[in-house]
Amino acid sequence: MKWRNLLVVGVLVAGVAALWWRLHPSEPRRVRRQLERLAGRISKGESESTAVMGLKMNALGDLFESEVVVDLADFPGNGTYASSEVASHVARFRPACRRIALAFQDVDIRVESSRQAEATFTARLIVTASNGETQTETRAVQARLHQGEDRTWRFARFAEIEVLQR
């Protein structure tokens, strides 16, 4: 009987610890969640409805600061954008694609202060056009995030990291 009571108490303590860990994530985990949200909102499945696309695009602007700087090599869309502009550009691009898969790999997160963080990762984008042609793009990217008054991390800058040089 003692072992059973001890086992029940152990399971309860583990459950409370897991719940605490889930409800009170560390700042690096919060940043990682924002990266996951960004990938999820940009990605598009073949059977995605217009309503789902609308919901994703509506929520996409919330992931960015009021001004977002994009600085990627050989990318015609470099510049400074309002958060609503980023969502608008993505929304215009999506209908021309049958499928979009964005994934972030090798993620390294550094919280520099209580209000700034930097995420370095490999971004892999696979796009299948409506005609069936597939293109894959892989880049090493550094994202700067700022934490707002509501404790939400938002993307402020995306810059490509030079991996190989000639």
PDB file of C-alpha atoms in Angstrom:
ATOM      1  CA  MET A   1       0.000   0.000   0.000  1.00  0.00           C
ATOM      2  CA  LYS A   2       2.865   2.389   0.777  1.00  0.00           C
ATOM      3  CA  TRP A   3       4.431   1.938  -2.670  1.00  0.00           C
ATOM      4  CA  ARG A   4       1.113   2.627  -4.354  1.00  0.00           C
ATOM      5  CA  ASN A   5       0.661   5.889  -2.407  1.00  0.00           C
ATOM      6  CA  LEU A   6       4.232   6.878  -3.167  1.00  0.00           C
ATOM      7  CA  LEU A   7       3.686   6.150  -6.874  1.00  0.00           C
ATOM      8  CA  VAL A   8       0.485   8.246  -6.946  1.00  0.00           C
ATOM      9  CA  VAL A   9       2.252  11.166  -5.248  1.00  0.00           C
ATOM     10  CA  GLY A  10       5.174  10.864  -7.699  1.00  0.00           C
ATOM     11  CA  VAL A  11       2.836  10.917 -10.700  1.00  0.00           C
ATOM     12  CA  LEU A  12       0.989  13.949  -9.305  1.00  0.00           C
ATOM     13  CA  VAL A  13       4.242  15.838  -8.696  1.00  0.00           C
ATOM     14  CA  ALA A  14       5.437  15.012 -12.228  1.00  0.00           C
ATOM     15  CA  GLY A  15       2.087  16.159 -13.648  1.00  0.00           C
ATOM     16  CA  VAL A  16       2.207  19.471 -11.782  1.00  0.00           C
ATOM     17  CA  ALA A  17       5.829  20.016 -12.881  1.00  0.00           C
ATOM     18  CA  ALA A  18       4.914  19.292 -16.526  1.00  0.00           C
ATOM     19  CA  LEU A  19       1.937  21.646 -16.336  1.00  0.00           C
ATOM     20  CA  TRP A  20       4.111  24.386 -14.809  1.00  0.00           C
ATOM     21  CA  TRP A  21       6.740  23.890 -17.534  1.00  0.00           C
ATOM     22  CA  ARG A  22       4.061  24.070 -20.249  1.00  0.00           C
ATOM     23  CA  LEU A  23       2.292  27.155 -18.872  1.00  0.00           C
ATOM     24  CA  HIS A  24       5.454  29.100 -17.956  1.00  0.00           C
ATOM     25  CA  PRO A  25       7.863  28.623 -20.859  1.00  0.00           C
ATOM     26  CA  SER A  26      11.335  30.134 -20.874  1.00  0.00           C
ATOM     27  CA  GLU A  27      12.061  33.053 -23.194  1.00  0.00           C
ATOM     28  CA  PRO A  28      13.975  30.881 -25.712  1.00  0.00           C
ATOM     29  CA  ARG A  29      10.949  28.563 -25.867  1.00  0.00           C
ATOM     30  CA  ARG A  30       8.678  31.554 -26.495  1.00  0.00           C
ATOM     31  CA  VAL A  31      10.924  32.651 -29.379  1.00  0.00           C
ATOM     32  CA  ARG A  32      10.930  29.108 -30.795  1.00  0.00           C
ATOM     33  CA  ARG A  33       7.129  29.078 -30.665  1.00  0.00           C
ATOM     34  CA  GLN A  34       7.045  32.303 -32.668  1.00  0.00           C
ATOM     35  CA  LEU A  35       9.260  30.659 -35.293  1.00  0.00           C
ATOM     36  CA  GLU A  36       6.876  27.697 -35.406  1.00  0.00           C
ATOM     37  CA  ARG A  37       3.907  30.044 -35.770  1.00  0.00           C
ATOM     38  CA  LEU A  38       5.636  31.912 -38.599  1.00  0.00           C
ATOM     39  CA  ALA A  39       6.357  28.678 -40.472  1.00  0.00           C
ATOM     40  CA  GLY A  40       2.811  27.452 -39.918  1.00  0.00           C
ATOM     41  CA  ARG A  41       1.161  30.643 -41.125  1.00  0.00           C
ATOM     42  CA  ILE A  42       3.254  30.920 -44.270  1.00  0.00           C
ATOM     43  CA  SER A  43       3.014  27.227 -45.165  1.00  0.00           C
ATOM     44  CA  LYS A  44       0.122  26.085 -47.318  1.00  0.00           C
ATOM     45  CA  GLY A  45      -1.279  22.618 -47.893  1.00  0.00           C
ATOM     46  CA  GLU A  46      -2.752  21.540 -51.216  1.00  0.00           C
ATOM     47  CA  SER A  47      -6.264  21.382 -49.780  1.00  0.00           C
ATOM     48  CA  GLU A  48      -6.148  24.648 -47.829  1.00  0.00           C
ATOM     49  CA  SER A  49      -9.394  26.602 -48.114  1.00  0.00           C
ATOM     50  CA  THR A  50      -9.725  30.320 -48.680  1.00  0.00           C
ATOM     51  CA  ALA A  51     -11.139  30.750 -45.179  1.00  0.00           C
ATOM     52  CA  VAL A  52      -8.088  29.103 -43.603  1.00  0.00           C
ATOM     53  CA  MET A  53      -5.814  31.264 -45.745  1.00  0.00           C
ATOM     54  CA  GLY A  54      -7.670  34.360 -44.558  1.00  0.00           C
ATOM     55  CA  LEU A  55      -7.299  33.376 -40.918  1.00  0.00           C
ATOM     56  CA  LYS A  56      -3.576  32.697 -41.370  1.00  0.00           C
ATOM     57  CA  MET A  57      -2.959  36.005 -43.133  1.00  0.00           C
ATOM     58  CA  ASN A  58      -4.958  37.877 -40.504  1.00  0.00           C
ATOM     59  CA  ALA A  59      -2.785  36.350 -37.771  1.00  0.00           C
ATOM     60  CA  LEU A  60       0.484  36.709 -39.717  1.00  0.00           C
ATOM     61  CA  GLY A  61       0.776  40.460 -39.150  1.00  0.00           C
ATOM     62  CA  ASP A  62       0.715  39.919 -35.374  1.00  0.00           C
ATOM     63  CA  LEU A  63       4.077  38.132 -35.556  1.00  0.00           C
ATOM     64  CA  PHE A  64       5.933  41.254 -36.744  1.00  0.00           C
ATOM     65  CA  GLU A  65       6.991  44.573 -35.262  1.00  0.00           C
ATOM     66  CA  SER A  66       5.418  47.679 -36.797  1.00  0.00           C
ATOM     67  CA  GLU A  67       8.469  47.875 -39.100  1.00  0.00           C
ATOM     68  CA  VAL A  68      10.243  44.797 -40.431  1.00  0.00           C
ATOM     69  CA  VAL A  69      13.596  44.919 -42.225  1.00  0.00           C
ATOM     70  CA  VAL A  70      14.339  42.229 -44.818  1.00  0.00           C
ATOM     71  CA  ASP A  71      17.952  41.901 -45.984  1.00  0.00           C
ATOM     72  CA  LEU A  72      18.499  38.690 -47.969  1.00  0.00           C
ATOM     73  CA  ALA A  73      21.099  38.103 -50.697  1.00  0.00           C
ATOM     74  CA  ASP A  74      19.763  38.146 -54.260  1.00  0.00           C
ATOM     75  CA  PHE A  75      16.228  38.823 -53.070  1.00  0.00           C
ATOM     76  CA  PRO A  76      14.222  41.491 -54.913  1.00  0.00           C
ATOM     77  CA  GLY A  77      11.989  42.146 -51.894  1.00  0.00           C
ATOM     78  CA  ASN A  78      14.634  43.607 -49.585  1.00  0.00           C
ATOM     79  CA  GLY A  79      13.610  46.701 -47.682  1.00  0.00           C
ATOM     80  CA  THR A  80      11.609  47.957 -44.730  1.00  0.00           C
ATOM     81  CA  TYR A  81       7.956  46.978 -44.507  1.00  0.00           C
ATOM     82  CA  ALA A  82       5.022  47.573 -42.213  1.00  0.00           C
ATOM     83  CA  SER A  83       3.729  44.374 -40.608  1.00  0.00           C
ATOM     84  CA  SER A  84       0.525  44.570 -42.650  1.00  0.00           C
ATOM     85  CA  GLU A  85       2.587  44.852 -45.861  1.00  0.00           C
ATOM     86  CA  VAL A  86       4.381  41.586 -45.099  1.00  0.00           C
ATOM     87  CA  ALA A  87       1.064  39.786 -44.662  1.00  0.00           C
ATOM     88  CA  SER A  88      -0.240  41.394 -47.837  1.00  0.00           C
ATOM     89  CA  HIS A  89       2.774  40.272 -49.911  1.00  0.00           C
ATOM     90  CA  VAL A  90       2.488  36.721 -48.603  1.00  0.00           C
ATOM     91  CA  ALA A  91      -1.273  36.699 -49.281  1.00  0.00           C
ATOM     92  CA  ARG A  92      -0.684  37.766 -52.900  1.00  0.00           C
ATOM     93  CA  PHE A  93       1.965  35.093 -53.399  1.00  0.00           C
ATOM     94  CA  ARG A  94       0.000  32.147 -51.949  1.00  0.00           C
ATOM     95  CA  PRO A  95      -2.735  31.724 -54.628  1.00  0.00           C
ATOM     96  CA  ALA A  96      -0.081  31.115 -57.311  1.00  0.00           C
ATOM     97  CA  CYS A  97       1.179  28.107 -55.345  1.00  0.00           C
ATOM     98  CA  ARG A  98      -0.305  24.681 -54.926  1.00  0.00           C
ATOM     99  CA  ARG A  99       1.822  23.972 -51.871  1.00  0.00           C
ATOM    100  CA  ILE A 100       4.228  25.963 -49.663  1.00  0.00           C
ATOM    101  CA  ALA A 101       6.336  24.345 -46.955  1.00  0.00           C
ATOM    102  CA  LEU A 102       8.501  26.530 -44.735  1.00  0.00           C
ATOM    103  CA  ALA A 103      10.668  24.914 -42.063  1.00  0.00           C
ATOM    104  CA  PHE A 104      13.322  26.243 -39.716  1.00  0.00           C
ATOM    105  CA  GLN A 105      16.150  23.877 -38.850  1.00  0.00           C
ATOM    106  CA  ASP A 106      19.282  24.112 -36.692  1.00  0.00           C
ATOM    107  CA  VAL A 107      17.680  26.850 -34.604  1.00  0.00           C
ATOM    108  CA  ASP A 108      19.945  28.686 -32.149  1.00  0.00           C
ATOM    109  CA  ILE A 109      18.262  31.267 -29.915  1.00  0.00           C
ATOM    110  CA  ARG A 110      20.060  33.890 -27.840  1.00  0.00           C
ATOM    111  CA  VAL A 111      18.102  36.186 -25.561  1.00  0.00           C
ATOM    112  CA  GLU A 112      20.304  39.282 -25.440  1.00  0.00           C
ATOM    113  CA  SER A 113      18.274  41.298 -22.966  1.00  0.00           C
ATOM    114  CA  SER A 114      14.790  41.329 -21.510  1.00  0.00           C
ATOM    115  CA  ARG A 115      13.537  42.964 -24.705  1.00  0.00           C
ATOM    116  CA  GLN A 116      15.729  41.603 -27.550  1.00  0.00           C
ATOM    117  CA  ALA A 117      16.505  38.155 -28.891  1.00  0.00           C
ATOM    118  CA  GLU A 118      18.294  36.752 -31.893  1.00  0.00           C
ATOM    119  CA  ALA A 119      17.425  33.497 -33.641  1.00  0.00           C
ATOM    120  CA  THR A 120      19.856  31.955 -36.110  1.00  0.00           C
ATOM    121  CA  PHE A 121      18.533  29.121 -38.247  1.00  0.00           C
ATOM    122  CA  THR A 122      18.475  27.434 -41.628  1.00  0.00           C
ATOM    123  CA  ALA A 123      15.273  28.308 -43.462  1.00  0.00           C
ATOM    124  CA  ARG A 124      14.082  25.812 -46.051  1.00  0.00           C
ATOM    125  CA  LEU A 125      11.272  26.817 -48.388  1.00  0.00           C
ATOM    126  CA  ILE A 126       9.701  24.322 -50.788  1.00  0.00           C
ATOM    127  CA  VAL A 127       7.186  25.800 -53.212  1.00  0.00           C
ATOM    128  CA  THR A 128       5.069  23.833 -55.681  1.00  0.00           C
ATOM    129  CA  ALA A 129       3.594  26.159 -58.286  1.00  0.00           C
ATOM    130  CA  SER A 130       0.092  25.664 -59.649  1.00  0.00           C
ATOM    131  CA  ASN A 131       1.626  24.085 -62.794  1.00  0.00           C
ATOM    132  CA  GLY A 132       3.331  21.407 -60.648  1.00  0.00           C
ATOM    133  CA  GLU A 133       6.898  22.767 -60.834  1.00  0.00           C
ATOM    134  CA  THR A 134       8.722  22.566 -57.497  1.00  0.00           C
ATOM    135  CA  GLN A 135      11.461  24.891 -56.290  1.00  0.00           C
ATOM    136  CA  THR A 136      13.505  24.582 -53.119  1.00  0.00           C
ATOM    137  CA  GLU A 137      15.375  27.420 -51.436  1.00  0.00           C
ATOM    138  CA  THR A 138      17.633  27.008 -48.396  1.00  0.00           C
ATOM    139  CA  ARG A 139      19.259  29.943 -46.613  1.00  0.00           C
ATOM    140  CA  ALA A 140      21.042  30.623 -43.357  1.00  0.00           C
ATOM    141  CA  VAL A 141      19.088  33.420 -41.692  1.00  0.00           C
ATOM    142  CA  GLN A 142      19.407  35.534 -38.595  1.00  0.00           C
ATOM    143  CA  ALA A 143      16.190  36.999 -37.186  1.00  0.00           C
ATOM    144  CA  ARG A 144      16.045  39.749 -34.591  1.00  0.00           C
ATOM    145  CA  LEU A 145      13.019  39.807 -32.328  1.00  0.00           C
ATOM    146  CA  HIS A 146      11.750  42.421 -29.881  1.00  0.00           C
ATOM    147  CA  GLN A 147       9.524  41.737 -26.920  1.00  0.00           C
ATOM    148  CA  GLY A 148       6.538  44.038 -26.535  1.00  0.00           C
ATOM    149  CA  GLU A 149       4.783  45.242 -23.407  1.00  0.00           C
ATOM    150  CA  ASP A 150       2.467  42.225 -23.677  1.00  0.00           C
ATOM    151  CA  ARG A 151       5.556  39.932 -23.430  1.00  0.00           C
ATOM    152  CA  THR A 152       5.043  38.730 -27.018  1.00  0.00           C
ATOM    153  CA  TRP A 153       8.132  38.320 -29.180  1.00  0.00           C
ATOM    154  CA  ARG A 154       7.795  39.913 -32.625  1.00  0.00           C
ATOM    155  CA  PHE A 155      10.106  39.757 -35.626  1.00  0.00           C
ATOM    156  CA  ALA A 156      11.885  43.025 -36.447  1.00  0.00           C
ATOM    157  CA  ARG A 157      14.603  41.976 -38.913  1.00  0.00           C
ATOM    158  CA  PHE A 158      15.576  39.084 -41.175  1.00  0.00           C
ATOM    159  CA  ALA A 159      19.128  39.041 -42.534  1.00  0.00           C
ATOM    160  CA  GLU A 160      20.937  36.339 -44.452  1.00  0.00           C
ATOM    161  CA  ILE A 161      24.162  34.955 -43.036  1.00  0.00           C
ATOM    162  CA  GLU A 162      26.926  34.424 -45.567  1.00  0.00           C
ATOM    163  CA  VAL A 163      27.960  30.800 -45.251  1.00  0.00           C
ATOM    164  CA  LEU A 164      30.267  30.355 -48.227  1.00  0.00           C
ATOM    165  CA  GLN A 165      32.135  33.053 -50.074  1.00  0.00           C
ATOM    166  CA  ARG A 166      34.120  32.916 -53.298  1.00  0.00           C
TER     167      ARG A 166
END
